Short mmCIF file of C-alpha atoms in Angstrom, two decimals:
data_model
loop_
_atom_site.label_atom_id
_atom_site.label_comp_id
_atom_site.label_asym_id
_atom_site.label_seq_id
_atom_site.Cartn_x
_atom_site.Cartn_y
_atom_site.Cartn_z
CA SER A 1 -62.69 8.11 -13.61
CA THR A 2 -61.75 4.88 -11.76
CA ARG A 3 -60.27 3.46 -14.96
CA VAL A 4 -58.09 6.55 -15.45
CA ARG A 5 -56.86 6.37 -11.86
CA SER A 6 -56.12 2.67 -12.21
CA SER A 7 -54.16 3.30 -15.39
CA ALA A 8 -52.21 6.15 -13.73
CA ALA A 9 -51.36 3.91 -10.76
CA SER A 10 -50.14 1.18 -13.09
CA ASP A 11 -47.94 3.69 -14.90
CA VAL A 12 -46.53 4.95 -11.58
CA TYR A 13 -45.53 1.43 -10.49
CA LYS A 14 -43.83 0.86 -13.84
CA ARG A 15 -41.75 3.92 -13.10
CA GLN A 16 -40.66 2.26 -9.81
CA VAL A 17 -42.49 4.70 -7.55
CA PHE A 18 -42.98 3.12 -4.12
CA ALA A 19 -46.43 4.44 -3.25
CA TYR A 20 -49.47 5.95 -4.99
CA LEU A 21 -51.63 8.07 -2.72
CA LEU A 22 -54.97 9.61 -3.71
CA LYS A 23 -56.21 12.88 -2.25
CA PRO A 24 -57.43 13.54 0.30
CA VAL A 25 -54.73 11.86 2.36
CA SER A 26 -53.96 12.16 6.06
CA ASN A 27 -50.56 13.02 7.54
CA GLN A 28 -50.52 9.67 9.33
CA THR A 29 -50.91 7.80 6.04
CA ILE A 30 -48.04 9.77 4.48
CA ILE A 31 -45.79 9.04 7.47
CA GLU A 32 -46.64 5.32 7.34
CA GLU A 33 -45.85 5.15 3.63
CA ILE A 34 -42.57 7.04 4.09
CA LEU A 35 -41.52 4.60 6.83
CA LYS A 36 -42.32 1.67 4.50
CA ILE A 37 -40.24 3.32 1.77
CA LYS A 38 -37.36 3.87 4.19
CA GLU A 39 -37.44 0.21 5.26
CA LYS A 40 -37.47 -0.96 1.64
CA ILE A 41 -34.53 1.30 0.71
CA GLU A 42 -32.50 0.04 3.68
CA GLN A 43 -33.21 -3.57 2.71
CA THR A 44 -32.09 -2.85 -0.86
CA LYS A 45 -28.91 -1.17 0.38
CA GLN A 46 -28.09 -4.13 2.64
CA THR A 47 -28.62 -6.57 -0.22
CA ASP A 48 -26.47 -4.50 -2.60
CA ALA A 49 -23.74 -4.19 0.05
CA ALA A 50 -23.77 -7.95 0.67
CA VAL A 51 -23.45 -8.63 -3.06
CA GLN A 52 -20.61 -6.08 -3.33
CA ILE A 53 -18.75 -7.59 -0.35
CA GLN A 54 -19.11 -11.05 -1.85
CA SER A 55 -17.86 -9.76 -5.20
CA ASP A 56 -14.87 -7.97 -3.62
CA MET A 57 -13.96 -11.07 -1.61
CA GLN A 58 -14.12 -13.24 -4.72
CA LYS A 59 -11.89 -10.86 -6.65
CA SER A 60 -9.44 -10.73 -3.74
CA ASP A 61 -9.34 -14.54 -3.56
CA PHE A 62 -8.86 -14.72 -7.34
CA LEU A 63 -5.86 -12.39 -7.25
CA PHE A 64 -4.38 -14.21 -4.25
CA GLU A 65 -4.53 -17.52 -6.14
CA LEU A 66 -3.27 -15.88 -9.33
CA LEU A 67 -0.16 -14.63 -7.52
CA GLY A 68 0.53 -18.18 -6.37
CA LEU A 69 0.30 -19.74 -9.84
CA ASP A 70 3.19 -21.14 -11.81
CA GLY A 71 3.36 -18.76 -14.78
CA THR A 72 4.16 -21.56 -17.24
CA ASP A 73 0.91 -23.44 -16.56
CA SER A 74 -1.62 -21.91 -18.99
CA ASP A 75 -4.26 -24.55 -18.21
CA ALA A 76 -4.20 -23.68 -14.49
CA PHE A 77 -4.63 -19.99 -15.37
CA THR A 78 -7.59 -20.71 -17.66
CA GLN A 79 -9.21 -22.95 -15.04
CA LEU A 80 -8.73 -20.28 -12.34
CA CYS A 81 -10.48 -17.64 -14.46
CA LYS A 82 -13.34 -20.05 -15.18
CA SER A 83 -13.82 -21.03 -11.55
CA TYR A 84 -14.16 -17.36 -10.52
CA HIS A 85 -16.12 -16.38 -13.66
CA ILE A 86 -13.57 -13.65 -14.35
CA VAL A 87 -12.74 -12.36 -17.81
CA LEU A 88 -9.75 -10.00 -17.87
CA PRO A 89 -9.98 -7.22 -20.48
CA SER A 90 -6.39 -7.67 -21.69
CA ASP A 91 -2.97 -9.14 -20.91
CA MET A 92 -1.40 -5.72 -20.22
CA TYR A 93 -1.01 -5.11 -16.50
CA SER A 94 1.08 -3.72 -13.65
CA VAL A 95 1.39 -4.70 -9.99
CA ALA A 96 1.67 -2.24 -7.10
CA ILE A 97 2.42 -2.92 -3.44
CA PHE A 98 1.27 -0.51 -0.72
CA GLN A 99 3.01 -0.10 2.64
CA VAL A 100 1.82 2.27 5.36
CA ASP A 101 4.69 4.50 6.50
CA LYS A 102 5.55 4.03 10.17
CA GLU A 103 4.99 6.87 12.60
CA GLN A 104 5.44 6.92 16.37
CA THR A 105 1.78 7.69 17.06
CA ILE A 106 0.25 5.38 14.46
CA ASN A 107 -1.75 2.20 15.08
CA MET A 108 -0.47 0.12 12.15
CA ASN A 109 -3.38 -2.34 12.18
CA SER A 110 -6.09 0.30 11.93
CA ALA A 111 -4.02 2.29 9.41
CA PHE A 112 -3.73 -0.83 7.24
CA ILE A 113 -7.50 -1.44 7.36
CA GLN A 114 -8.16 2.22 6.48
CA LEU A 115 -5.75 1.93 3.56
CA LYS A 116 -7.52 -1.17 2.23
CA GLU A 117 -10.90 0.60 2.48
CA SER A 118 -9.47 3.61 0.64
CA ILE A 119 -8.04 1.44 -2.14
CA ASN A 120 -11.32 -0.46 -2.57
CA TYR A 121 -13.19 2.85 -2.81
CA HIS A 122 -10.91 4.09 -5.60
CA ILE A 123 -11.14 0.71 -7.34
CA SER A 124 -14.93 1.11 -7.43
CA LEU A 125 -14.46 4.47 -9.21
CA SER A 126 -11.84 3.28 -11.69
CA LYS A 127 -12.75 2.85 -15.34
CA ASP A 128 -10.12 0.12 -15.67
CA TYR A 129 -10.00 -3.37 -14.20
CA VAL A 130 -8.30 -3.18 -10.79
CA LEU A 131 -8.08 -5.88 -8.09
CA SER A 132 -6.55 -5.89 -4.62
CA THR A 133 -5.56 -8.57 -2.13
CA ILE A 134 -3.15 -9.29 0.72
CA PHE A 135 -0.25 -11.53 -0.32
CA ASP A 136 2.89 -12.25 1.74
CA ASN A 137 1.60 -9.66 4.27
CA ASN A 138 1.69 -7.04 1.52
CA LEU A 139 -1.31 -5.10 0.22
CA VAL A 140 -1.15 -5.86 -3.51
CA VAL A 141 -3.03 -4.16 -6.35
CA LEU A 142 -3.28 -5.58 -9.87
CA TYR A 143 -4.02 -2.94 -12.51
CA VAL A 144 -5.13 -4.43 -15.85
CA TYR A 145 -5.05 -2.04 -18.77
CA SER A 146 -8.18 -1.83 -20.88
CA PRO A 147 -7.61 -1.32 -24.63
CA LEU A 148 -8.29 2.44 -24.34
CA SER A 149 -6.20 3.21 -21.23
CA ASP A 150 -2.65 4.55 -21.36
CA THR A 151 0.42 3.81 -19.29
CA ASN A 152 -0.03 6.91 -17.10
CA ASP A 153 -3.37 5.66 -15.77
CA ILE A 154 -1.88 3.52 -13.02
CA CYS A 155 0.28 6.43 -11.79
CA ASN A 156 -2.82 8.66 -11.66
CA PHE A 157 -4.73 5.93 -9.81
CA LEU A 158 -1.93 5.41 -7.27
CA ARG A 159 -1.45 9.14 -6.69
CA ARG A 160 -5.21 9.60 -6.09
CA VAL A 161 -5.18 6.81 -3.49
CA GLN A 162 -2.06 8.24 -1.86
CA ASN A 163 -3.41 11.81 -1.67
CA GLU A 164 -6.88 10.81 -0.47
CA TYR A 165 -5.46 8.47 2.18
CA LYS A 166 -3.24 11.22 3.55
CA LYS A 167 -6.07 13.77 3.45
CA THR A 168 -8.66 11.50 5.09
CA PHE A 169 -6.59 9.55 7.62
CA CYS A 170 -3.51 11.80 8.06
CA HIS A 171 -1.16 8.89 7.26
CA THR A 172 1.21 8.39 4.35
CA VAL A 173 1.79 5.32 2.22
CA THR A 174 4.75 4.30 0.05
CA ILE A 175 4.06 2.31 -3.12
CA GLY A 176 6.34 0.07 -5.19
CA THR A 177 5.29 -0.70 -8.78
CA SER A 178 6.38 -3.19 -11.40
CA GLY A 179 6.97 -2.49 -15.05
CA ILE A 180 4.18 -3.11 -17.57
CA PHE A 181 3.82 -6.79 -18.45
CA LYS A 182 2.17 -8.33 -21.52
CA ASN A 183 1.48 -11.84 -20.19
CA ILE A 184 -0.70 -11.91 -17.09
CA ARG A 185 0.19 -15.52 -16.35
CA ILE A 186 3.62 -14.37 -15.12
CA VAL A 187 2.09 -11.99 -12.59
CA LYS A 188 4.43 -13.31 -9.88
CA ARG A 189 7.40 -11.80 -11.71
CA ALA A 190 5.64 -8.43 -11.72
CA TYR A 191 4.97 -8.85 -7.99
CA GLN A 192 8.67 -9.49 -7.36
CA GLN A 193 9.56 -6.32 -9.30
CA ALA A 194 7.16 -4.31 -7.12
CA VAL A 195 8.72 -5.83 -3.98
CA SER A 196 12.20 -4.84 -5.21
CA ALA A 197 11.01 -1.29 -5.84
CA LEU A 198 9.38 -1.01 -2.40
CA LYS A 199 12.59 -2.17 -0.71
CA GLN A 200 14.17 1.10 -1.86
CA LYS A 201 11.81 3.23 0.28
CA ALA A 202 14.79 3.91 2.56
CA LEU A 203 16.35 5.82 -0.34
CA PHE A 204 13.20 7.45 -1.78
CA GLY A 205 11.59 8.43 1.53
CA PRO A 206 7.98 8.25 2.76
CA ASN A 207 4.90 8.94 0.63
CA SER A 208 6.76 7.92 -2.54
CA ILE A 209 5.71 5.99 -5.63
CA ILE A 210 8.77 3.93 -6.57
CA LYS A 211 8.78 2.44 -10.06
CA HIS A 212 10.87 -0.61 -10.80
CA THR A 213 12.22 1.26 -13.83
CA ASP A 214 13.52 4.01 -11.50
CA ILE A 215 15.83 1.71 -9.57
CA SER A 216 18.97 -0.03 -10.70
CA THR A 217 18.27 -3.53 -12.03
CA GLN A 218 21.44 -4.73 -10.29
CA MET A 219 22.88 -3.85 -6.92
CA GLU A 220 25.64 -1.26 -7.25
CA GLN A 221 28.98 -2.89 -7.97
CA THR A 222 30.76 -0.53 -5.56
CA LEU A 223 29.66 -1.39 -2.05
CA ILE A 224 29.47 1.73 0.10
CA GLU A 225 30.33 0.90 3.67
CA LEU A 226 31.85 2.24 6.85
CA THR A 227 35.26 0.58 6.83
CA PHE A 228 37.30 -0.46 9.85
CA ASP A 229 39.49 2.60 9.23
CA ASN A 230 36.38 4.89 9.12
CA ILE A 231 35.12 3.52 12.42
CA LYS A 232 38.58 3.88 14.04
CA GLU A 233 38.83 7.47 12.78
CA ILE A 234 35.37 8.32 14.18
CA THR A 235 36.31 6.75 17.53
CA ASP A 236 39.57 8.70 17.66
CA CYS A 237 37.77 11.96 16.83
CA ILE A 238 35.28 11.45 19.68
CA LYS A 239 38.09 10.52 22.05
CA LEU A 240 39.85 13.80 21.19
CA GLY A 241 36.62 15.80 21.43
CA GLU A 242 36.59 16.50 17.65
CA THR A 243 32.89 15.73 17.26
CA GLU A 244 32.39 17.87 14.15
CA LYS A 245 34.98 15.83 12.26
CA ALA A 246 33.31 12.60 13.41
CA VAL A 247 29.93 13.86 12.16
CA GLU A 248 31.55 14.85 8.86
CA ILE A 249 32.81 11.29 8.27
CA ILE A 250 29.36 9.84 9.00
CA ASN A 251 27.63 12.41 6.77
CA LEU A 252 30.03 11.62 3.92
CA TYR A 253 29.02 7.94 4.20
CA PHE A 254 25.33 8.85 3.90
CA ASP A 255 25.99 11.30 1.04
CA LYS A 256 27.58 8.46 -0.94
CA LEU A 257 24.57 6.23 -0.21
CA THR A 258 21.99 8.81 -1.36
CA ALA A 259 23.89 9.19 -4.64
CA LEU A 260 23.15 5.54 -5.49
CA LYS A 261 20.07 4.28 -7.36
CA THR A 262 19.79 1.16 -5.23
CA ILE A 263 20.87 0.37 -1.69
CA ASN A 264 20.83 -2.64 0.59
CA ILE A 265 19.20 -1.20 3.72
CA ASP A 266 20.19 -4.23 5.82
CA SER A 267 23.84 -3.65 4.96
CA VAL A 268 23.51 0.02 5.99
CA LYS A 269 21.94 -0.94 9.31
CA ASN A 270 24.71 -3.48 9.96
CA ASN A 271 27.34 -0.79 9.29
CA ILE A 272 25.73 1.63 11.72
CA LEU A 273 25.22 -1.08 14.35
CA GLU A 274 28.91 -2.01 14.13
CA LEU A 275 29.84 1.65 14.65
CA ILE A 276 27.52 2.02 17.65
CA ILE A 277 28.74 -1.19 19.32
CA THR A 278 32.38 -0.15 18.79
CA LEU A 279 31.73 3.24 20.40
CA ILE A 280 29.85 1.73 23.33
CA ARG A 281 32.67 -0.75 23.99
CA LYS A 282 35.21 2.05 23.81
CA PHE A 283 33.47 4.60 26.00
CA ALA A 284 31.05 2.70 28.24
CA GLN A 285 33.06 0.59 30.64
CA SER A 286 29.89 -1.11 32.01
CA SER A 287 26.28 -1.59 30.95
CA THR A 288 25.09 0.72 33.74
CA VAL A 289 26.83 3.66 32.04
CA ILE A 290 24.86 3.33 28.77
CA PRO A 291 21.52 4.74 30.12
CA LEU A 292 23.49 7.64 31.63
CA ILE A 293 25.09 8.47 28.26
CA PHE A 294 21.83 8.30 26.29
CA GLU A 295 19.61 9.47 29.16
CA ARG A 296 17.28 6.53 28.50
CA GLU A 297 17.32 2.77 27.98
CA PHE A 298 19.09 2.18 24.67
CA PHE A 299 18.70 -0.91 22.44
CA PRO A 300 20.58 -0.13 19.20
CA ALA A 301 19.76 -3.31 17.25
CA VAL A 302 16.03 -3.03 17.97
CA GLU A 303 15.86 0.71 17.26
CA LEU A 304 17.78 0.36 13.99
CA GLN A 305 15.38 -2.30 12.71
CA GLU A 306 12.45 0.06 13.26
CA LEU A 307 14.00 2.80 11.11
CA GLU A 308 12.81 2.86 7.49
CA TYR A 309 14.57 5.79 5.80
CA LEU A 310 18.13 7.05 5.41
CA SER A 311 17.01 10.46 6.64
#
């Protein structure tokens, strides 16, 4: 009988059961064993979490260094992979850049941290090789295509992150993506494409995924701007009390902008700032009048810089 019990206990331990209790057993003994099990599980979880954090940090550091490499130096790329013990499944990849959309009530720092946590969670679920890091103050994701994945996989991944982030944290994020590259050593070029795509968020609006292939590869040849004549006409309309006509001229300017595939948002802001300053000079004889007109302190240059979208 003892031999049978001993054999059963041995079999139980092989099956990774924490405790083997023989009847009769007291409640106190069961509680003590459960507490031991709980402690052991918590220790295992802490160890696994520490290993995961270390692994995530290493991958983040790897991608950060990869983005800083000279794409022509194949030896440096090989050495970098060796030093981090990383083997990439293929050379096919895309780069995406995430940017939390500004809101008046949002704490951008906490929103950024929440976004990074959300991305890392979805990376852990992905069947493909995905890395993230912070580079040039941008949250960058490298999506490496495994041999069996298709080109829609990154869009599905990005949309899942976007939807879950909005659902969980009630914030939106705009994402710029590069094209698909076939030589991972030139990852910096892919990063620059993603940056160019993200710069068009003013045109595409918040919570967008902007592909580099969706924007014009060159800035529009025809520069849309508020001319000196436009600004004079708007000023004259306001002076005569024809505000609807003034609004019509401004709306026409924005209609022309939204028809483009690519805009220079800084140029747009400069145009609007020039209009505002001209109007203030024309109608506000002193600086003390400006708060009376706007019913608040008004700093046009600062406020324009904080705006992200044409709308």
